XYZ file of C-alpha atoms in Angstrom:
664
model
C 39.201 -15.713 4.942
C 36.633 -13.330 3.356
C 37.318 -9.610 3.414
C 33.934 -8.812 4.933
C 33.070 -11.687 7.293
C 29.857 -10.227 8.710
C 28.398 -9.604 5.248
C 29.269 -13.146 4.266
C 27.400 -14.435 7.321
C 24.355 -12.169 7.437
C 22.339 -15.055 8.824
C 24.064 -14.547 12.194
C 22.093 -11.297 12.662
C 18.840 -13.265 12.431
C 20.051 -16.364 14.279
C 20.993 -14.651 17.551
C 17.426 -13.557 18.514
C 16.162 -17.012 17.501
C 18.679 -18.654 19.825
C 17.651 -16.280 22.618
C 14.000 -17.197 22.051
C 14.726 -20.929 22.055
C 16.950 -20.854 25.157
C 14.495 -18.788 27.220
C 11.532 -20.771 25.931
C 13.079 -24.129 26.836
C 14.896 -23.343 30.074
C 13.671 -19.917 31.250
C 10.896 -21.290 33.461
C 13.528 -22.589 35.898
C 15.752 -19.507 35.774
C 15.622 -16.286 37.790
C 14.731 -13.097 35.913
C 18.359 -11.969 35.781
C 19.405 -14.908 33.625
C 16.353 -14.490 31.376
C 17.303 -10.810 31.008
C 20.868 -11.711 30.128
C 19.782 -14.105 27.398
C 17.113 -11.799 25.938
C 19.097 -8.554 26.060
C 22.386 -10.267 25.231
C 21.059 -11.974 22.088
C 19.371 -8.840 20.747
C 22.318 -6.623 21.739
C 24.738 -8.914 19.903
C 22.395 -8.900 16.913
C 22.489 -5.083 16.946
C 26.288 -5.081 17.117
C 26.484 -7.586 14.249
C 24.099 -5.397 12.246
C 26.328 -2.358 12.874
C 29.373 -4.321 11.725
C 27.557 -5.574 8.620
C 26.530 -2.018 7.761
C 30.113 -0.801 8.235
C 31.415 -3.542 5.948
C 28.692 -2.801 3.392
C 29.753 0.839 3.124
C 33.419 -0.105 3.147
C 32.860 -2.490 0.241
C 31.435 0.323 -1.887
C 28.668 -1.935 -3.195
C 25.200 -0.756 -4.116
C 23.731 -4.190 -3.362
C 25.164 -7.158 -1.507
C 23.408 -10.456 -2.294
C 24.298 -13.828 -0.783
C 22.841 -17.249 -1.644
C 23.238 -19.600 1.319
C 21.313 -22.710 0.264
C 18.395 -23.828 -1.892
C 15.245 -24.117 0.119
C 12.612 -25.053 -2.507
C 13.345 -26.510 -5.956
C 10.594 -27.639 -8.330
C 11.363 -27.723 -12.032
C 12.729 -24.315 -12.988
C 11.331 -22.760 -9.806
C 13.925 -22.114 -7.134
C 13.623 -20.416 -3.780
C 16.778 -20.030 -1.791
C 17.624 -18.875 1.676
C 19.059 -15.738 0.087
C 19.763 -12.564 2.053
C 20.660 -9.141 0.761
C 21.711 -5.721 1.980
C 21.244 -2.351 0.346
C 20.566 1.137 1.676
C 16.900 0.358 2.382
C 17.894 -2.787 4.282
C 20.422 -0.748 6.294
C 17.672 1.580 7.554
C 15.290 -1.253 8.416
C 17.871 -3.516 10.081
C 19.204 -0.734 12.293
C 15.677 0.325 13.292
C 14.616 -3.251 14.103
C 17.740 -4.208 16.056
C 18.478 -0.808 17.638
C 14.985 0.222 18.726
C 14.167 -3.408 19.490
C 17.134 -3.701 21.818
C 16.143 -0.533 23.713
C 12.608 -1.844 24.139
C 13.955 -5.155 25.454
C 15.888 -3.214 28.108
C 12.787 -1.200 28.996
C 10.714 -4.379 29.249
C 12.972 -5.830 31.958
C 11.743 -3.075 34.273
C 8.140 -2.923 33.055
C 7.523 -6.698 33.193
C 9.579 -7.366 36.352
C 6.574 -8.401 38.453
C 4.506 -10.090 35.757
C 3.883 -13.821 35.455
C 5.219 -15.677 32.440
C 8.335 -13.485 32.381
C 10.507 -15.960 30.454
C 7.683 -16.641 28.001
C 7.309 -12.930 27.247
C 10.974 -12.504 26.327
C 10.960 -15.723 24.322
C 8.107 -14.329 22.210
C 9.779 -10.923 21.928
C 13.037 -12.490 20.689
C 11.089 -14.663 18.263
C 9.447 -11.562 16.832
C 12.838 -9.933 16.198
C 14.038 -13.061 14.386
C 11.094 -13.048 11.983
C 11.259 -9.281 11.459
C 14.938 -9.528 10.526
C 14.151 -12.348 8.093
C 11.520 -10.093 6.539
C 13.824 -7.111 5.950
C 16.912 -9.129 4.926
C 15.148 -11.523 2.532
C 16.173 -11.391 -1.115
C 12.979 -12.915 -2.505
C 9.247 -12.683 -1.893
C 8.895 -16.245 -0.570
C 11.474 -15.831 2.202
C 10.049 -12.392 2.934
C 6.657 -14.061 3.310
C 8.110 -16.434 5.920
C 9.114 -13.403 7.995
C 5.785 -11.780 7.160
C 3.798 -14.719 8.567
C 6.238 -15.126 11.447
C 5.724 -11.594 12.744
C 1.981 -12.218 12.503
C 2.372 -15.311 14.694
C 4.583 -13.441 17.170
C 2.089 -10.593 17.257
C -0.722 -13.031 18.067
C 1.300 -14.531 20.922
C 2.271 -11.158 22.380
C -1.129 -9.455 22.034
C -2.731 -12.404 23.795
C 0.062 -12.653 26.386
C -2.469 -12.164 29.212
C -4.455 -15.075 27.778
C -6.576 -15.557 30.920
C -8.135 -12.159 30.202
C -10.868 -12.602 27.581
C -10.323 -9.177 26.013
C -6.650 -10.022 25.422
C -7.317 -13.458 23.925
C -10.063 -11.976 21.699
C -7.713 -9.200 20.560
C -5.041 -11.752 19.644
C -7.518 -13.803 17.597
C -8.851 -10.662 15.923
C -5.350 -9.591 14.879
C -4.591 -13.075 13.561
C -7.779 -13.355 11.496
C -7.669 -9.840 10.016
C -4.029 -10.304 9.055
C -4.874 -13.596 7.327
C -7.306 -11.713 5.076
C -4.533 -9.389 3.933
C -2.033 -12.256 3.677
C -4.339 -14.108 1.283
C -4.167 -11.098 -1.036
C -0.379 -11.014 -0.653
C -0.122 -14.665 -1.722
C -2.300 -14.071 -4.778
C -0.042 -11.150 -5.682
C 3.005 -13.394 -5.453
C 1.317 -15.987 -7.689
C 0.617 -13.321 -10.304
C 4.222 -12.102 -10.164
C 5.490 -15.652 -10.666
C 3.109 -16.103 -13.590
C 4.467 -12.962 -15.213
C 8.195 -13.266 -14.397
C 8.699 -17.008 -13.641
C 10.668 -16.078 -10.500
C 10.132 -14.420 -7.139
C 13.676 -13.142 -6.586
C 13.721 -9.367 -6.154
C 16.595 -8.600 -8.484
C 15.424 -11.011 -11.168
C 12.017 -9.300 -11.237
C 13.190 -5.699 -10.856
C 15.800 -6.002 -13.627
C 13.677 -8.187 -15.896
C 13.485 -7.271 -19.571
C 9.828 -8.300 -19.330
C 9.271 -5.399 -16.928
C 11.128 -2.887 -19.071
C 9.212 -3.853 -22.188
C 5.940 -4.595 -20.480
C 3.364 -5.642 -23.120
C 0.767 -3.017 -23.939
C -2.094 -5.454 -23.464
C -0.981 -6.113 -19.887
C -0.050 -2.599 -18.853
C -3.501 -1.039 -18.730
C -5.629 -0.306 -15.694
C -6.738 -3.931 -15.486
C -3.323 -5.360 -16.303
C -1.546 -8.191 -14.496
C 1.006 -5.892 -12.904
C -1.664 -3.540 -11.570
C -3.569 -6.451 -10.082
C -0.370 -7.892 -8.557
C 0.524 -4.537 -6.984
C -2.994 -4.069 -5.612
C -2.936 -7.576 -4.103
C 0.459 -6.933 -2.505
C -0.952 -3.681 -1.154
C -3.901 -5.668 0.279
C -1.401 -7.616 2.339
C 0.242 -4.358 3.344
C -3.147 -2.976 4.448
C -3.582 -5.935 6.785
C -0.115 -5.802 8.301
C 0.093 -1.993 8.459
C -3.505 -1.435 9.608
C -4.953 0.564 6.715
C -8.585 0.922 5.708
C -10.520 -1.333 5.821
C -8.251 -3.784 7.711
C -7.119 -1.438 10.487
C -9.527 -2.704 13.173
C -7.098 -5.133 14.811
C -4.456 -2.602 15.851
C -6.429 -0.551 18.450
C -7.534 -3.796 20.119
C -3.902 -4.963 20.140
C -3.298 -2.520 22.997
C -4.454 -5.373 25.254
C -0.880 -6.639 25.092
C 1.871 -5.358 27.422
C 3.070 -1.820 26.636
C 6.560 -2.898 25.424
C 4.727 -5.000 22.813
C 2.789 -1.949 21.684
C 6.038 -0.019 21.361
C 8.015 -2.645 19.468
C 5.452 -4.381 17.297
C 2.588 -1.944 16.886
C 4.568 1.290 16.576
C 8.194 0.814 15.565
C 8.574 -2.321 13.462
C 5.886 -4.871 12.534
C 3.226 -2.433 11.398
C 5.772 -0.760 9.141
C 6.348 -4.065 7.314
C 3.630 -3.176 4.796
C 5.301 0.163 4.064
C 8.626 -1.638 3.627
C 7.128 -4.142 1.146
C 5.575 -1.388 -0.973
C 8.867 0.537 -0.908
C 10.828 -2.631 -1.743
C 8.463 -3.222 -4.689
C 8.685 0.403 -5.850
C 9.766 -0.587 -9.369
C 6.604 -2.641 -9.801
C 4.387 0.125 -8.449
C 6.123 2.682 -10.672
C 4.890 0.655 -13.673
C 1.341 0.570 -12.265
C 0.171 4.199 -11.826
C -3.365 3.096 -10.978
C -2.070 1.040 -8.068
C 0.068 3.990 -6.957
C -2.970 6.259 -6.906
C -4.911 3.686 -4.858
C -2.044 3.500 -2.351
C -2.007 7.299 -2.024
C -5.784 7.590 -1.604
C -6.049 4.748 0.932
C -3.090 6.088 2.895
C -4.477 9.626 2.955
C -7.982 8.455 3.877
C -6.618 6.233 6.669
C -4.472 9.035 8.059
C -7.413 11.436 8.299
C -9.959 8.809 9.421
C -7.839 7.486 12.292
C -6.861 11.000 13.394
C -10.524 11.952 13.834
C -11.097 8.917 16.086
C -8.042 9.822 18.171
C -9.598 13.214 19.014
C -11.940 11.866 21.693
C -10.401 8.615 23.019
C -9.718 8.586 26.751
C -7.482 5.496 27.031
C -3.912 6.776 26.719
C -2.810 3.715 24.700
C -5.850 3.863 22.411
C -4.994 7.460 21.481
C -1.497 6.322 20.514
C -2.920 3.313 18.672
C -5.063 5.467 16.392
C -2.143 7.846 16.048
C -0.077 4.906 14.764
C -2.744 4.019 12.186
C -2.794 7.657 11.099
C 0.998 7.951 10.788
C 1.159 4.714 8.801
C -1.333 6.321 6.442
C 1.148 9.184 6.006
C 3.828 6.690 5.001
C 1.569 5.085 2.398
C 0.605 8.530 1.134
C 4.307 9.182 0.513
C 4.759 5.874 -1.304
C 1.600 6.458 -3.343
C 2.865 9.787 -4.674
C 6.235 8.258 -5.542
C 8.158 9.775 -2.595
C 9.459 6.434 -1.344
C 12.458 8.042 0.379
C 10.133 10.371 2.279
C 7.973 7.415 3.316
C 10.975 5.474 4.659
C 12.285 8.656 6.295
C 8.996 9.011 8.176
C 9.112 5.282 8.984
C 12.477 5.824 10.685
C 11.555 8.974 12.613
C 8.191 7.458 13.548
C 10.028 4.470 15.026
C 11.863 6.875 17.329
C 9.056 9.123 18.534
C 6.211 6.586 18.519
C 8.242 3.989 20.398
C 9.065 6.776 22.855
C 5.392 7.728 23.168
C 4.339 4.163 23.945
C 7.176 3.583 26.386
C 6.452 6.886 28.102
C 2.775 5.930 28.262
C 3.888 2.660 29.860
C 5.864 4.668 32.383
C 2.729 6.700 33.172
C 0.672 3.518 33.569
C 3.408 2.074 35.778
C 3.355 5.218 37.930
C -0.458 5.140 38.152
C -0.617 1.507 39.228
C -2.103 0.257 35.956
C -4.547 3.125 35.267
C -4.910 3.986 31.542
C -7.866 6.412 31.561
C -6.587 9.987 31.077
C -9.673 11.348 32.818
C -8.312 9.813 36.035
C -4.874 11.379 35.769
C -3.797 15.037 35.699
C -1.039 17.014 37.347
C 1.635 14.360 36.852
C 4.323 16.603 35.323
C 5.942 17.397 38.681
C 5.765 13.869 40.051
C 7.212 11.936 37.111
C 9.395 14.667 35.613
C 11.605 12.567 33.322
C 8.644 10.709 31.890
C 6.923 14.024 31.219
C 9.924 15.630 29.503
C 10.562 12.643 27.250
C 6.891 12.285 26.306
C 6.672 16.011 25.587
C 9.686 15.643 23.270
C 7.976 12.848 21.356
C 4.749 14.875 21.180
C 6.574 17.864 19.697
C 8.136 15.490 17.170
C 4.888 13.861 16.035
C 3.107 17.239 15.936
C 5.708 18.471 13.447
C 7.503 21.250 15.295
C 11.059 22.135 14.235
C 13.746 21.036 14.907
C 12.220 17.718 16.011
C 12.414 14.655 13.778
C 8.767 14.507 12.719
C 8.881 18.019 11.300
C 11.346 17.105 8.561
C 9.850 13.753 7.559
C 6.253 15.021 7.592
C 7.274 18.104 5.620
C 8.832 15.892 2.931
C 5.586 13.926 2.591
C 3.366 17.019 2.352
C 5.698 18.568 -0.232
C 5.612 15.407 -2.348
C 1.810 15.195 -2.087
C 1.493 18.832 -3.168
C 3.692 18.189 -6.212
C 2.027 14.913 -7.174
C 0.474 14.812 -10.655
C -0.662 11.179 -10.748
C -4.442 11.461 -11.117
C -4.174 15.146 -12.011
C -3.100 18.293 -10.208
C -6.440 18.425 -8.365
C -5.747 15.013 -6.848
C -2.367 16.274 -5.607
C -3.935 19.302 -3.965
C -6.641 17.131 -2.363
C -4.047 14.718 -0.961
C -2.049 17.656 0.388
C -5.165 19.218 1.937
C -6.176 16.054 3.772
C -2.558 15.507 4.823
C -2.410 19.005 6.283
C -5.758 18.556 8.046
C -4.458 15.303 9.523
C -1.395 17.150 10.845
C -3.690 19.685 12.517
C -5.715 16.913 14.185
C -2.509 15.145 15.231
C -1.216 18.245 16.977
C -4.562 18.677 18.742
C -5.071 15.142 20.063
C -1.439 14.684 21.102
C -1.396 17.887 23.165
C -4.824 16.946 24.503
C -3.096 13.796 25.790
C -0.281 15.876 27.330
C -2.644 18.351 29.003
C -5.042 15.712 30.371
C -2.238 13.488 31.659
C 0.395 15.875 32.994
C -1.314 19.238 33.547
C -4.428 20.612 35.165
C -6.045 19.385 38.339
C -5.183 16.091 39.965
C -8.037 13.643 39.214
C -6.918 10.587 41.173
C -6.920 9.604 44.835
C -3.406 9.912 46.277
C -4.311 7.519 49.090
C -4.958 4.767 46.545
C -2.418 5.661 43.840
C 1.162 6.261 44.913
C 2.648 8.000 41.882
C 6.356 7.261 41.438
C 8.966 7.612 38.722
C 10.004 4.529 36.772
C 13.305 2.712 37.428
C 16.440 3.448 35.400
C 15.975 0.418 33.187
C 12.828 2.129 31.889
C 14.056 5.739 31.911
C 17.363 5.263 30.051
C 15.670 3.921 26.871
C 13.239 6.860 27.089
C 16.128 9.332 27.158
C 17.942 7.700 24.238
C 14.756 7.673 22.138
C 14.111 11.303 23.117
C 17.520 12.288 21.732
C 16.792 10.358 18.510
C 13.371 12.056 18.303
C 15.164 15.396 18.328
C 18.077 14.740 15.969
C 16.598 11.929 13.826
C 15.281 14.325 11.199
C 18.368 16.499 10.840
C 19.489 14.437 7.849
C 17.029 16.543 5.858
C 17.858 19.865 7.533
C 20.634 20.984 5.127
C 18.292 20.837 2.128
C 15.639 22.937 3.848
C 18.195 25.507 5.012
C 19.777 25.673 1.564
C 23.095 24.423 2.939
C 23.327 21.180 0.987
C 21.451 18.108 -0.233
C 18.853 16.071 1.594
C 21.219 13.457 2.991
C 18.574 10.815 3.591
C 17.138 10.999 0.053
C 20.655 10.955 -1.338
C 21.487 7.956 0.829
C 18.512 5.993 -0.554
C 19.056 7.157 -4.130
C 20.778 3.898 -5.224
C 17.575 2.065 -4.266
C 14.858 4.475 -5.402
C 16.707 6.485 -8.040
C 16.746 10.257 -8.390
C 13.298 10.754 -9.857
C 11.624 11.970 -6.661
C 12.632 15.637 -6.893
C 10.265 17.677 -9.038
C 11.153 21.017 -10.564
C 14.327 23.130 -10.378
C 16.136 22.950 -7.036
C 15.553 26.591 -6.168
C 11.842 26.390 -6.833
C 11.533 23.191 -4.794
C 13.342 24.763 -1.834
C 11.164 27.896 -1.937
C 8.020 25.795 -2.116
C 9.239 23.553 0.684
C 9.936 26.524 2.957
C 6.486 27.936 2.238
C 4.727 24.653 2.922
C 6.873 24.095 6.025
C 5.774 27.473 7.369
C 2.140 26.570 6.746
C 2.641 23.211 8.516
C 4.150 24.869 11.598
C 1.283 27.389 11.816
C -1.092 24.453 11.374
C 0.515 22.615 14.309
C 0.380 25.753 16.467
C -3.355 26.033 15.822
C -3.821 22.454 17.040
C -1.857 23.160 20.240
C -3.738 26.401 20.863
C -7.168 24.787 20.506
C -6.152 21.907 22.794
C -4.823 24.410 25.372
C -7.997 26.488 25.197
C -10.294 23.469 25.603
C -8.428 21.461 28.229
C -6.411 23.953 30.293
C -7.575 27.515 29.809
C -11.300 27.002 30.114
C -12.673 24.615 32.684
C -15.468 22.494 31.244
C -15.218 23.881 27.702
C -14.378 20.485 26.257
C -17.386 18.904 27.977
C -19.676 21.683 26.802
C -18.435 21.288 23.228
C -18.964 17.526 23.403
C -22.545 17.985 24.621
C -23.339 20.562 21.932
C -22.027 18.185 19.249
C -23.119 14.960 20.903
C -23.952 13.120 17.671
C -20.528 13.657 16.160
C -18.794 13.119 19.511
C -20.582 9.808 20.115
C -19.765 8.654 16.589
C -16.063 9.346 17.096
C -16.072 7.892 20.602
C -17.558 4.683 19.198
C -15.019 4.692 16.340
C -17.646 5.270 13.617
C -19.288 2.002 14.734
C -17.029 0.129 12.313
C -16.590 -2.851 14.634
C -20.361 -3.059 15.099
C -20.833 -2.768 11.313
C -18.331 -5.574 10.673
C -20.027 -7.672 13.340
C -23.460 -7.137 11.783
C -22.430 -7.554 8.131
C -19.655 -10.158 8.335
C -19.171 -11.822 11.716
C -22.786 -12.595 12.629
C -23.791 -13.824 9.120
C -20.737 -16.077 9.038
C -21.545 -17.412 12.520
C -25.180 -18.017 11.449
C -24.082 -19.839 8.299
C -21.524 -21.838 10.278
C -24.066 -22.798 12.940
C -27.209 -23.427 10.899
C -25.889 -24.474 7.496
C -22.421 -25.936 7.903
C -22.938 -27.449 11.362
C -26.635 -28.293 11.841
C -27.560 -28.935 8.179
C -24.379 -30.200 6.507
C -22.530 -31.751 9.457
C -25.264 -32.959 11.829
C -28.145 -33.647 9.411
C -26.069 -34.521 6.352
C -22.832 -36.259 7.274
C -23.732 -37.391 10.789
C -27.251 -38.231 9.611
C -25.961 -40.475 6.811
C -23.487 -42.236 9.099
C -25.989 -42.613 11.914
C -28.708 -43.728 9.433
C -26.497 -46.480 8.004
C -25.612 -47.564 11.520
C -29.289 -47.581 12.574
C -30.306 -49.580 9.483
C -27.550 -52.107 10.011
C -28.584 -52.411 13.665
C -32.239 -52.970 12.672
C -31.334 -55.659 10.139
C -29.047 -57.347 12.618
C -31.762 -57.249 15.233
C -34.259 -58.820 12.834
C -31.872 -61.561 11.793
C -31.006 -62.183 15.435
C -34.566 -63.440 16.070
C -34.053 -66.293 13.617
C -31.612 -67.815 16.111
C -34.396 -69.128 18.382
C -32.826 -72.495 19.354
C -36.015 -74.355 18.180
C -35.304 -77.372 15.885
C -38.635 -77.142 14.093
C -37.993 -73.464 13.354
C -34.598 -74.274 11.865
C -36.208 -77.022 9.681
C -38.738 -74.511 8.343
C -35.934 -72.083 7.423
C -34.060 -74.903 5.625
C -37.148 -75.685 3.537
C -37.686 -71.977 2.776
C -34.044 -71.646 1.742
C -34.280 -74.675 -0.524
C -37.409 -73.316 -2.223
C -35.684 -69.955 -2.815
C -32.649 -71.673 -4.393
C -34.881 -73.795 -6.681
C -36.867 -70.724 -7.719
C -33.685 -68.910 -8.689
C -32.448 -71.912 -10.696
C -35.651 -72.512 -12.637
C -37.241 -69.092 -12.964
C -34.749 -66.167 -12.361
C -33.856 -64.537 -15.715
C -30.133 -64.152 -16.433
C -29.090 -62.835 -19.812
C -32.658 -63.232 -21.060
C -32.867 -66.955 -20.051
C -33.533 -68.797 -16.791
C -30.420 -69.842 -14.899
C -31.197 -73.548 -15.632
C -31.189 -72.782 -19.354
C -27.779 -71.133 -19.029
C -26.387 -74.202 -17.247
C -27.507 -76.422 -20.143
């Protein structure tokens, strides 16, 4: 009997949600909701408990990395891909986030989806997503990770398009699927390049390879194989984690049910790209050009999405662009080499952004399906618990101490300020845009709070009967609110000068100790200074939002009218969707219709087939007339045939001589 049974059977953590998905998918249509709930919540809850036990055993074993080969999946020559799972400190964070937050969202969904059609189907898809996400974070090689990677894309497509009878939902699902395939193509090319260079796709074999340590000079330049491989992997990450220019699918994904938005498009799936970059940190560390690209794209995405969030009126769309922006923060951290800070923000973001989406779902539930903030107002007294929990998450994402987002965002801004990759000026620019993004975040999040919960009531009470959500929805909100408060305290001792940054120290076996820059005292003084600036920055955002949306009636509208050009541009999301439609979608549709279909398919292929058929028909029709039934006609044809045969024998040249001459 093994000493650590759960570690030896890590596959059980992934199998339980898969079983839940299969059981509900096959039999759930005939079951009442209570049994479907039991299967869905029971399977994910057991998976969470198994994950906790595996983590306990991992720490008890004292190992830095646990790796288990279960069976060989693909074998071709010297190429082997196994169903191999592993656990290290990075895996611990991801597994607990996926199973823990996922389980809470499953509980919430039982209340939110109680009166929806396709109830069993929804939970089957949700369980299936958790299975693939766990495969992704537990995989010990890129190929198995890619199975989870594609699986969460499939699950996302199914869940976004859950209301498939609604055209906007089905279109959003297809859009997410197609855009993600673009990024996934880059990911596959990156894997091919890695295999070409290292002859394996196992993480440990690549990361500890002597080839990597002594990387040839001719391959290590800006156009080297490793740089290309990292950029291609990052392309896949841009698709999955909604970064420029592949971010366009995520705002449309809000067509799915709110629990889907919370689980997939806030807490877990969209962070898969950040996880892959962090998991591949050794490769990126050897490709400084790729690192700089990651930082620039992340910073640009964070600022770009935050500007769009300033004017959106759909409560879920505001949170969608906020998610894109916060993912940009995580990539900014990875790009400047602060991988621990990026994963720290991934964890805290899972808490407060899942809470924001679930609280938004509670608001929508209370408002009878209404999502437009302009038709809300004055809800703070009517749905008190929803308001308090959403305010907690807003304070966290805005970066106020002692909430979780303050510590993780502060770590990212500090690392960006200290970054020297690309020069000191680049570091200052990244920090400046990161700080500006934090200001915009504080503004648009408190704009959401003020428009939704404060001010005048802008809905008809006779038509909308506002009511608080049931306990199945409120309890997960409260738990996530507590995590949004205390989730960042792992970094508090370092800021207060009372000890090390526990989270960075925890991840040190994975990322190493190279992230701290400068003497400890200087770093702490700088961090306190930058933290003070960040808090003042957040206060400015709150103050401006208060002044525009609460203090002065109509000031926001007046400002929008005075800056109508900029306002309209932001409201229409920089017309990026229209630009993509004009430059990519419509040309492809025209080529598909007029060239591939009408010219190649109809005129070419169908034309050739139909032409041969028409010719054969014409010949057959002509020959058919020779069968007249007239004896004299048949005699004439016999004579004609005989003359033709004699002409061939006596006169037709064959090999330079008539056939008769050949016979002699």
